[in-house]
mmCIF file of C-alpha atoms in Angstrom:
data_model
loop_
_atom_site.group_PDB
_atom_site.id
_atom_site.type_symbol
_atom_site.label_atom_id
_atom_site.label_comp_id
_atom_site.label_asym_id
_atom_site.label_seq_id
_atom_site.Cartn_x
_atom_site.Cartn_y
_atom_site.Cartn_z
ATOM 1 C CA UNK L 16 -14.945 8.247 -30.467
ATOM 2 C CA UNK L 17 -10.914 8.393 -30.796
ATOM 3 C CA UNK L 18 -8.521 8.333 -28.544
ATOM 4 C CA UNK L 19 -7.571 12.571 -29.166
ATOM 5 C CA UNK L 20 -11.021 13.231 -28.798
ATOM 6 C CA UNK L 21 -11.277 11.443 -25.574
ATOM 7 C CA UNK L 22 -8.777 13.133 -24.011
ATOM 8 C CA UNK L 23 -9.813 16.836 -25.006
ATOM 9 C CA UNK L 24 -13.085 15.251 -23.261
ATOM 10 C CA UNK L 25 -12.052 14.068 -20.181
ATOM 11 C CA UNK L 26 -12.970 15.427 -16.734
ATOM 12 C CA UNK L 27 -9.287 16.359 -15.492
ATOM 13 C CA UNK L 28 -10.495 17.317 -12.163
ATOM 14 C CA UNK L 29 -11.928 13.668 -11.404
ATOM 15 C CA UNK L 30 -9.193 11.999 -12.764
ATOM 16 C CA UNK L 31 -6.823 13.370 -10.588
ATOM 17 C CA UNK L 32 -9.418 12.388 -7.707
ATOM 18 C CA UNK L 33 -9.914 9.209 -8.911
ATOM 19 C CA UNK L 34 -5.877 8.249 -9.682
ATOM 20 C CA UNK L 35 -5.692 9.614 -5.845
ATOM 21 C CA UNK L 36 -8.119 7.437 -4.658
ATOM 22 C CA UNK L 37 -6.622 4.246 -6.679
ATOM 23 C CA UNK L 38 -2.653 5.176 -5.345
ATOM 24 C CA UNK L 39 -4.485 4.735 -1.436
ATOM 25 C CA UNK L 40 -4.081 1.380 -1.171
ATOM 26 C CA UNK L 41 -0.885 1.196 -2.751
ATOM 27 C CA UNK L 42 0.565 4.279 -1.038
ATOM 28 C CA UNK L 43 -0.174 2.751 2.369
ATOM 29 C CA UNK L 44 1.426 -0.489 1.159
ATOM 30 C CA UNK L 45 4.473 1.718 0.112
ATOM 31 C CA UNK L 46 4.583 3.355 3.695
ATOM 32 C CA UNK L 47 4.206 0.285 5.291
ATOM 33 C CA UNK L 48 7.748 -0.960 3.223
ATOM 34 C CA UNK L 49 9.456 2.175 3.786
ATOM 35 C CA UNK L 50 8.675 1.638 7.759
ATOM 36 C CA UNK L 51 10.310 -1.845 7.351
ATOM 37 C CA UNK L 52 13.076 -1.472 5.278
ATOM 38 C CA UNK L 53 14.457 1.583 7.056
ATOM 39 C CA UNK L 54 14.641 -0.440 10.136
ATOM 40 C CA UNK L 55 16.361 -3.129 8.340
ATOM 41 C CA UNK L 56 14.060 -5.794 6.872
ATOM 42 C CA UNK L 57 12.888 -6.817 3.802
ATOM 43 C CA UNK L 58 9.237 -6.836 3.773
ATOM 44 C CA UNK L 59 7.754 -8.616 0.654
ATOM 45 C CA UNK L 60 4.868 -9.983 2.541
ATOM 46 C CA UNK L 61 2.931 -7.288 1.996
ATOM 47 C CA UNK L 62 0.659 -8.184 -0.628
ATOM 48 C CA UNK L 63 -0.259 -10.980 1.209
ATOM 49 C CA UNK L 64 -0.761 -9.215 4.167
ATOM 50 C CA UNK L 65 -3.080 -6.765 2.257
ATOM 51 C CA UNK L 66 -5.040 -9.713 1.415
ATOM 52 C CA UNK L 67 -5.451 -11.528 4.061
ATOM 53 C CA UNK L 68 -6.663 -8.381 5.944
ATOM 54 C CA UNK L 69 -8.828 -7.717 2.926
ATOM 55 C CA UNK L 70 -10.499 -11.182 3.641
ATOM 56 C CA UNK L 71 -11.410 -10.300 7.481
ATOM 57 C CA UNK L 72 -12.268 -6.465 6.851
ATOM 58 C CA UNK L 73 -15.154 -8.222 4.761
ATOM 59 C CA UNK L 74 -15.718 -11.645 6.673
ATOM 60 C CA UNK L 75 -15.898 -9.837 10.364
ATOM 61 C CA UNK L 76 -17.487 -6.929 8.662
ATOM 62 C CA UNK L 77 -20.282 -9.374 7.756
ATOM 63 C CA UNK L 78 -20.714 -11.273 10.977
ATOM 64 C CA UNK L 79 -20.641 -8.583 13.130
ATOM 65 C CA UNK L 80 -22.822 -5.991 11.006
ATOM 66 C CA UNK L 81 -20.346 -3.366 10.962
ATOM 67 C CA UNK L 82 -17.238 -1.714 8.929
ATOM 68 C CA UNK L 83 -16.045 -0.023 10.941
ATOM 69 C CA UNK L 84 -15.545 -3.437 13.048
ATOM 70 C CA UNK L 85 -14.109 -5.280 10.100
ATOM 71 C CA UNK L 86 -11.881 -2.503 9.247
ATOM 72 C CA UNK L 87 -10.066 -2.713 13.029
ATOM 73 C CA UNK L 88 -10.092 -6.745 12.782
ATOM 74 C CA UNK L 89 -8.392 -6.013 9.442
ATOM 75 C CA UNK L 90 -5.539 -3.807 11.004
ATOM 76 C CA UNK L 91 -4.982 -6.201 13.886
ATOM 77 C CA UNK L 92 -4.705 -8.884 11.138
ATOM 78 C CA UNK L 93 -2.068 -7.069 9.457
ATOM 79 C CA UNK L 94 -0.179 -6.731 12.886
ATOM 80 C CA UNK L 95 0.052 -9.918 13.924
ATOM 81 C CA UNK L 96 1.009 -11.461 10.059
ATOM 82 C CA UNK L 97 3.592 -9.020 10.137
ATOM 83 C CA UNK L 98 4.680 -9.881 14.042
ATOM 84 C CA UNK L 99 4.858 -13.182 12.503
ATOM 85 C CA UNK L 100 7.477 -12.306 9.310
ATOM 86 C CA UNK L 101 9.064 -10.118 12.050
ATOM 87 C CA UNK L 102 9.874 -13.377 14.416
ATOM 88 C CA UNK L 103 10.945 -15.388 11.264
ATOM 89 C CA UNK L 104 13.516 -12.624 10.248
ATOM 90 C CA UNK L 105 14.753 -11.269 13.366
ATOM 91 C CA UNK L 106 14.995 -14.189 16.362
ATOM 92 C CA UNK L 107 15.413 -16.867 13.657
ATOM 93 C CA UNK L 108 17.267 -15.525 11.185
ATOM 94 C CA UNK L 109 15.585 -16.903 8.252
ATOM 95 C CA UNK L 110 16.000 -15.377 4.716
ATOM 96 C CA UNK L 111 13.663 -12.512 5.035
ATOM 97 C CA UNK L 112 12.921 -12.603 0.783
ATOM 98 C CA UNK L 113 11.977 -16.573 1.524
ATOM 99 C CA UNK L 114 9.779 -15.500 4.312
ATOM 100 C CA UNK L 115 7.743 -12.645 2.858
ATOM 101 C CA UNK L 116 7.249 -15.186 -0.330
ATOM 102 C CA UNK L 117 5.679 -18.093 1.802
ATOM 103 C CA UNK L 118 3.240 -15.470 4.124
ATOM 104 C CA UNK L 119 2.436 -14.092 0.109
ATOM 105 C CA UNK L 120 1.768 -18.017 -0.703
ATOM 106 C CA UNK L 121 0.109 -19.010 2.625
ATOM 107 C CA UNK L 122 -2.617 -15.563 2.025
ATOM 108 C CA UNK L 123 -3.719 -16.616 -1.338
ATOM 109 C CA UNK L 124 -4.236 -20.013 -0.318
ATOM 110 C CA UNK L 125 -5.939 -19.409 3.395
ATOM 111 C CA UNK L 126 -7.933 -16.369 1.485
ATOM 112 C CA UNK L 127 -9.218 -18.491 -1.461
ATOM 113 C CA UNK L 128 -10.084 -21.466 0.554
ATOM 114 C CA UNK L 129 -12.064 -19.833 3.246
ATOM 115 C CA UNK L 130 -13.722 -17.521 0.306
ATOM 116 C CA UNK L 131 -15.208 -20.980 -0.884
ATOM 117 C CA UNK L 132 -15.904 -22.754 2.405
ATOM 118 C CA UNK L 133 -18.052 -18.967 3.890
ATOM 119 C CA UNK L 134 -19.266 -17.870 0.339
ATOM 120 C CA UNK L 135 -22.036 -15.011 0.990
ATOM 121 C CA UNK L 136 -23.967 -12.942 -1.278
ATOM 122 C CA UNK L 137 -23.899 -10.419 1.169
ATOM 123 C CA UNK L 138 -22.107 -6.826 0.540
ATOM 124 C CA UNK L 139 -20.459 -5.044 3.278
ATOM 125 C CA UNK L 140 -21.506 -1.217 3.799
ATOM 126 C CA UNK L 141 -18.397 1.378 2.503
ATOM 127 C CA UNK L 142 -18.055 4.476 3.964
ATOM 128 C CA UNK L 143 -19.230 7.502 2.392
ATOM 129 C CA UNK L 144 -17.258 9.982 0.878
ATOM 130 C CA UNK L 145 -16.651 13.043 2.561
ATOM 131 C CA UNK L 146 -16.379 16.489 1.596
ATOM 132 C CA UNK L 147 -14.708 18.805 4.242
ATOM 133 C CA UNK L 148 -16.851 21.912 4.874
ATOM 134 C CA UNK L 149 -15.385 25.299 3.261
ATOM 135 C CA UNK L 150 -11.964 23.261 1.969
ATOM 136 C CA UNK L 151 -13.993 21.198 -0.419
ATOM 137 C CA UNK L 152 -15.555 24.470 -2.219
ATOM 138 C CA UNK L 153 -12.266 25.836 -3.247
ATOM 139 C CA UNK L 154 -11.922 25.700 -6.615
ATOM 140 C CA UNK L 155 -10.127 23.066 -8.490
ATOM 141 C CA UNK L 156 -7.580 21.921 -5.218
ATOM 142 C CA UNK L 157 -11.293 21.423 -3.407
ATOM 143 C CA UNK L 158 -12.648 18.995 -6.037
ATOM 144 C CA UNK L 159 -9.156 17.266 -6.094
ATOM 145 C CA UNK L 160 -8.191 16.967 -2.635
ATOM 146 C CA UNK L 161 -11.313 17.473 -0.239
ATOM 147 C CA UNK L 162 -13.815 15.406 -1.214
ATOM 148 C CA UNK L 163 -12.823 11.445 -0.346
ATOM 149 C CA UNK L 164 -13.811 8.746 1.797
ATOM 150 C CA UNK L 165 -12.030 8.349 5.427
ATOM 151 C CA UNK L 166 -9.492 6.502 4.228
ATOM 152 C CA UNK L 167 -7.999 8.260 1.304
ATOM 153 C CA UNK L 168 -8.104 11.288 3.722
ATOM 154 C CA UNK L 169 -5.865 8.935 6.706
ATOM 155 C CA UNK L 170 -3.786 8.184 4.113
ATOM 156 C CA UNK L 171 -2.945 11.662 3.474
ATOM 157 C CA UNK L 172 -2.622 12.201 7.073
ATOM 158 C CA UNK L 173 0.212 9.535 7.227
ATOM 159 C CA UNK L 174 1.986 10.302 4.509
ATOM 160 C CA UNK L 175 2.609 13.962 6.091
ATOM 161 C CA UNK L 176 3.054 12.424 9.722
ATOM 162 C CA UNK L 177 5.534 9.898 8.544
ATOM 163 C CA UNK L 178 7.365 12.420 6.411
ATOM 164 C CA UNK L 179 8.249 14.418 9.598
ATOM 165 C CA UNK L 180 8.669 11.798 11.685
ATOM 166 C CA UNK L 181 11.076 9.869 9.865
ATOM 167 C CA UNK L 182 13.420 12.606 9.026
ATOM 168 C CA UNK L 183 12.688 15.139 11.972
ATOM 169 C CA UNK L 184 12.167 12.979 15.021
ATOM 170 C CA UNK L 185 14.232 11.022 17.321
ATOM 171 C CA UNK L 186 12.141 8.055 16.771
ATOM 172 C CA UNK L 187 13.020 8.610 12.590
ATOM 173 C CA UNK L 188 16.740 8.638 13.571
ATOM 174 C CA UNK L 189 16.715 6.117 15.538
ATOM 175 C CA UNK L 190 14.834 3.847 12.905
ATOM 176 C CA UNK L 191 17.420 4.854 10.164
ATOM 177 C CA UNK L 192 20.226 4.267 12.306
ATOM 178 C CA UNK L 193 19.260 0.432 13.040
ATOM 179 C CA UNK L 194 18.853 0.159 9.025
ATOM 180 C CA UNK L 195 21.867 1.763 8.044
ATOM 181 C CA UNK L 196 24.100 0.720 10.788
ATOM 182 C CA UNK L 197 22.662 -1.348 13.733
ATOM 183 C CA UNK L 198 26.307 -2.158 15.096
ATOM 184 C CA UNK L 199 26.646 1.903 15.733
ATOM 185 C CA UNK L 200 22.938 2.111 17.275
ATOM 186 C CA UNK L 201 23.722 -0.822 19.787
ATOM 187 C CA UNK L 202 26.857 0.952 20.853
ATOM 188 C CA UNK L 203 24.764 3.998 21.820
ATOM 189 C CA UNK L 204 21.840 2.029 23.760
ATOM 190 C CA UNK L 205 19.333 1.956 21.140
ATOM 191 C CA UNK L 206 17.341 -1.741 21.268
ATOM 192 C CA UNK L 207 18.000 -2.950 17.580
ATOM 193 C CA UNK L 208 15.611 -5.651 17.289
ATOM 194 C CA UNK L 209 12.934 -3.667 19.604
ATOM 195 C CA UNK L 210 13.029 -1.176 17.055
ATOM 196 C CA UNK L 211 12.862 -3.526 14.222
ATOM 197 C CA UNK L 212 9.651 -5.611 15.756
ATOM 198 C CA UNK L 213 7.824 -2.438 16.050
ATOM 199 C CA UNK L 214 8.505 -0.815 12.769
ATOM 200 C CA UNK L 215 7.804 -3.833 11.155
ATOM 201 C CA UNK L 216 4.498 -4.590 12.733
ATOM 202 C CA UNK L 217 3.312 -0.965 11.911
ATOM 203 C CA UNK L 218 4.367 -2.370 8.550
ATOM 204 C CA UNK L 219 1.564 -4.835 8.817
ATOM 205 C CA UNK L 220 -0.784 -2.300 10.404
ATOM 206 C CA UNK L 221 -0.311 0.332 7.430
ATOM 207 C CA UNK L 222 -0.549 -3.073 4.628
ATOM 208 C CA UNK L 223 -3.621 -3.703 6.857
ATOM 209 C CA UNK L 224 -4.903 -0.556 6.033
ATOM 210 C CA UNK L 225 -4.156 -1.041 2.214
ATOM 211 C CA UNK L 226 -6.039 -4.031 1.870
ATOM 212 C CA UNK L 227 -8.913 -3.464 3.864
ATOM 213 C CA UNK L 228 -9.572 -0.324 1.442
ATOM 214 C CA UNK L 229 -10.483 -2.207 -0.984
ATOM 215 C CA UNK L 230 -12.934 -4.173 0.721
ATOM 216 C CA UNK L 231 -14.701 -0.695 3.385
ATOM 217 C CA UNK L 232 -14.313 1.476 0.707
ATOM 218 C CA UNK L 233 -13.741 0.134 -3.034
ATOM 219 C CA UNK L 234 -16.420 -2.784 -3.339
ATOM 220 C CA UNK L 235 -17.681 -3.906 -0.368
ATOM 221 C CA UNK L 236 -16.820 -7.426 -1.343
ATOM 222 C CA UNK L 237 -14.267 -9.807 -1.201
ATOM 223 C CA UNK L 238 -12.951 -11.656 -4.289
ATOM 224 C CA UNK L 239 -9.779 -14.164 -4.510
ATOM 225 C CA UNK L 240 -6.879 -12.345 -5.631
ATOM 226 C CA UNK L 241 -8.341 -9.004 -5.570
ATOM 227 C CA UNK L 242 -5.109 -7.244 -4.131
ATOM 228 C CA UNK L 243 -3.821 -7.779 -7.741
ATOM 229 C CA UNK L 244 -0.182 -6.875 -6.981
ATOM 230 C CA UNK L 245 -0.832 -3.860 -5.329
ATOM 231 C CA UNK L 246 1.643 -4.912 -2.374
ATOM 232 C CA UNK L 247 4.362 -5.351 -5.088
ATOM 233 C CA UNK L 248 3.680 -2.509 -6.632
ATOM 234 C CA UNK L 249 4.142 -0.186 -3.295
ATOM 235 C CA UNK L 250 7.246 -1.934 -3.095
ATOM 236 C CA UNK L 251 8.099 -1.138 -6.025
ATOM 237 C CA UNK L 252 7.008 2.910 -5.675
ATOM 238 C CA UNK L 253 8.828 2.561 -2.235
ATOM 239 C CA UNK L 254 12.224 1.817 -4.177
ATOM 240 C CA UNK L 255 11.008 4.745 -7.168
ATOM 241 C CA UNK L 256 10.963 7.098 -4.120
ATOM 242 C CA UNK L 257 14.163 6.275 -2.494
ATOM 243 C CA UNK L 258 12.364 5.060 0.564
ATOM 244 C CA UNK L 259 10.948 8.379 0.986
ATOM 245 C CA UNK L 260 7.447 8.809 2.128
ATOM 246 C CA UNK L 261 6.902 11.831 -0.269
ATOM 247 C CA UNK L 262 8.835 10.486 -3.574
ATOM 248 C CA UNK L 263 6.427 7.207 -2.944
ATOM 249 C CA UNK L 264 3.481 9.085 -3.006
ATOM 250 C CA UNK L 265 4.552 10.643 -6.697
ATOM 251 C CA UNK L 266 5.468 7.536 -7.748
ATOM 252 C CA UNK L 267 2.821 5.652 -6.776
ATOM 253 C CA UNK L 268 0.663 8.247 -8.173
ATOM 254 C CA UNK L 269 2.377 7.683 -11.683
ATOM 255 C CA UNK L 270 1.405 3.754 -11.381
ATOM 256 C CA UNK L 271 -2.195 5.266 -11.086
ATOM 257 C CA UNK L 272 -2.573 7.366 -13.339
ATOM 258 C CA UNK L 273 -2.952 4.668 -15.961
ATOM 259 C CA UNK L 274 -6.079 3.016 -14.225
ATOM 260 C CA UNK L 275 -7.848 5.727 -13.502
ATOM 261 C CA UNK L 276 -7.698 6.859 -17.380
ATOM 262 C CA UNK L 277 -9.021 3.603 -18.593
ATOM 263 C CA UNK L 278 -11.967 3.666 -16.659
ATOM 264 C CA UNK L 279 -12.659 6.841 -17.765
ATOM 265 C CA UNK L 280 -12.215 5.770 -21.736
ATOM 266 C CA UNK L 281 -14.485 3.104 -21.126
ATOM 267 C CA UNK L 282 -17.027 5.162 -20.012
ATOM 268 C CA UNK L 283 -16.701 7.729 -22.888
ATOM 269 C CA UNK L 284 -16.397 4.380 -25.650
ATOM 270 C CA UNK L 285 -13.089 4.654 -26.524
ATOM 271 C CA UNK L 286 -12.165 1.500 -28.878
ATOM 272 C CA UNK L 287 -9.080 0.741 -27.329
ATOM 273 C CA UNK L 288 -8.861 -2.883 -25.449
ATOM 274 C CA UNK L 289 -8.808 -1.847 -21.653
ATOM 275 C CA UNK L 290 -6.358 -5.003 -21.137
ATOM 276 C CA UNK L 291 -3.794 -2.496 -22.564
ATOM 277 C CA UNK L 292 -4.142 0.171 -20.055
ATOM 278 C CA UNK L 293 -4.423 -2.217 -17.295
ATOM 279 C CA UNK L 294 -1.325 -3.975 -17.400
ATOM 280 C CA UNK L 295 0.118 -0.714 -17.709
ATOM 281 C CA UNK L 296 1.132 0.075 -13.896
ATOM 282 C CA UNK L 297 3.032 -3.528 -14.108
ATOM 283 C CA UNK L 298 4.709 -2.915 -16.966
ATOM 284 C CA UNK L 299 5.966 0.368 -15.286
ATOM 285 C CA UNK L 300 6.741 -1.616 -12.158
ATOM 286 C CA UNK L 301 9.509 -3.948 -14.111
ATOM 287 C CA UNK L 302 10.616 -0.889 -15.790
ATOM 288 C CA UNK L 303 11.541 0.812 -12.375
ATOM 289 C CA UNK L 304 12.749 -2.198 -10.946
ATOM 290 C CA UNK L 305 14.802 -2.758 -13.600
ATOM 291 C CA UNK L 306 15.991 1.101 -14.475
ATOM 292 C CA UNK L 307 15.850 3.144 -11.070
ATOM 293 C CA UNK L 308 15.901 0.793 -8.839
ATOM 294 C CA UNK L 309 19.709 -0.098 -9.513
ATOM 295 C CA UNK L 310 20.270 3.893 -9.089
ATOM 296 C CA UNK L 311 18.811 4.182 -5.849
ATOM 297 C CA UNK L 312 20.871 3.011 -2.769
ATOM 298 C CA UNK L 313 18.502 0.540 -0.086
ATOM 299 C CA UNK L 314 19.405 0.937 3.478
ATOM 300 C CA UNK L 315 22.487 -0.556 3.967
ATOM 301 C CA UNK L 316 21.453 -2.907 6.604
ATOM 302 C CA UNK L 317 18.146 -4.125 4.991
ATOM 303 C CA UNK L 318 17.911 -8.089 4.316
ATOM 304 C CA UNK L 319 20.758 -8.370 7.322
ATOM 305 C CA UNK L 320 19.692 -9.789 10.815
ATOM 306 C CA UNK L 321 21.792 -8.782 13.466
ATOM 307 C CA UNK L 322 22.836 -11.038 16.403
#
């Protein structure tokens, strides 16, 4: 079959689902950067936090005989690697880039040792998908939107929450205030390191999230490595959205959309070498790096500890 004729072909309605349900992981990444960076550090550690919590949503999962189990040992993971990038980058000062890049480092090595040492042949239960009564019968937007597994549905949940809070709320202002100007903040009473440790440890929760997706609800497995960049790409869909929870979400969803069309011309026998398609969203990542990401302004104080 051709490439034209695959596309006439192809089930529109799933891909959309399915590019959705790829963008989770990275989405949450994305929101998990946006938290940090508006407060006023530089979070590249979280592809290595995504992995890392990967590795215990599947290894507690296992030992204690349920997801849902792994899935909060995952988050609390996440928390505490990102408490730990916090520490390094706020009381100590150290270069938060440098940081981020060593916790990366330190998760492929912890993950792919302890992979070998605990090898099982076990697979960890995912959660089924679920449709929400009436919603999930409307045409079209039903097929699309309503019928997921829990975590694609949190996801959306955030996205929304974090919208409004971050650009409606107190707590939002207050969090863009320490990023932009901290100096200003402190002068009116707000805690600028408080509010840095806490956005940046819900950094680690939401990366938590992320990578214990793919483990509760992707495969059900762990494998070295299996994060594949998907921290560096929500970084990357963070900076394509201006560090906006909403222009993340599109842009993440462009990253996707690749993926989720390979798959599918595999499965209708397309001749074309899936390598192509896969390398795809990273291609896109260096060209938005590269291209938009000079357009778009950071938050001023991001990268810069304050006393």
């Amino acid at each position: 079959m051709d490439f034209l004729t695959a596309l006439f072909q192809l089930n529109w309605i799933g891909l959309l689902a399915a590019t959705i349900t790829s963008a989770t992981p990275i989405i949450l990444a994305a929101l998990g950067g946006i938290l940090s960076e508006r407060s006023g550090v530089i979070n590249i550690a979280l592809e290595g936090i995504m992995l890392t919590s990967a590795y215990v949503a599947f290894g507690v999962g296992i030992l204690s005989g349920s997801t849902v189990v792994g899935l909060l040992a995952a988050l609390i993971s996440g928390a505490l690697i990102a408490g730990l990038h916090a520490l390094l980058s706020i009381k100590y000062r150290t270069n938060q880039v440098v940081s981020g890049t060593v916790i990366n480092l330190f998760a492929v090595g912890i993950t792919g040792y302890l992979y070998r040492q605990f090898d099982t042949n076990s697979d960890l239960s995912t959660f089924p998908q679920l449709s929400i009564p009436g919603l999930s019968s409307i045409p079209f937007i039903g097929e699309v939107l309503f019928q997921f597994q829990p975590l694609v549905y949190i996801m959306i949940v955030l996205v929304a929450a974090m919208q409004i809070m971050l650009f409606r709320t107190k707590w939002g202002l207050r969090t863009r205030a320490v990023g932009e100007h901290p100096r200003a903040a402190d002068t009116v009473g707000i805690n600028v390191n408080r509010m840095r440790y806490a956005n940046v440890i819900l950094s680690g929760v939401l990366a938590g999230l992320g990578g214990a997706w793919l483990v509760v609800e992707a495969v059900g497995r762990f494998t070295p490595n299996m994060t594949t960049g998907r921290g560096f790409i929500g970084l990357a869909a963070m900076i394509f959205g201006n560090w906006s929870p909403v222009g993340s979400v599109l842009a993440a969803l462009m990253f996707t959309v690749p993926e989720a069309i390979q798959v599918k011309l595999q499965l209708l026998g397309v001749p074309i070498p899936y390598q192509f398609l896969t390398m795809l969203p990273y291609l896109l990542t260096i060209i938005v790096l590269a291209g938009f990401g000079r357009r778009n302004t950071s938050p001023t104080a991001a990268g810069k500890p304050y006393p």
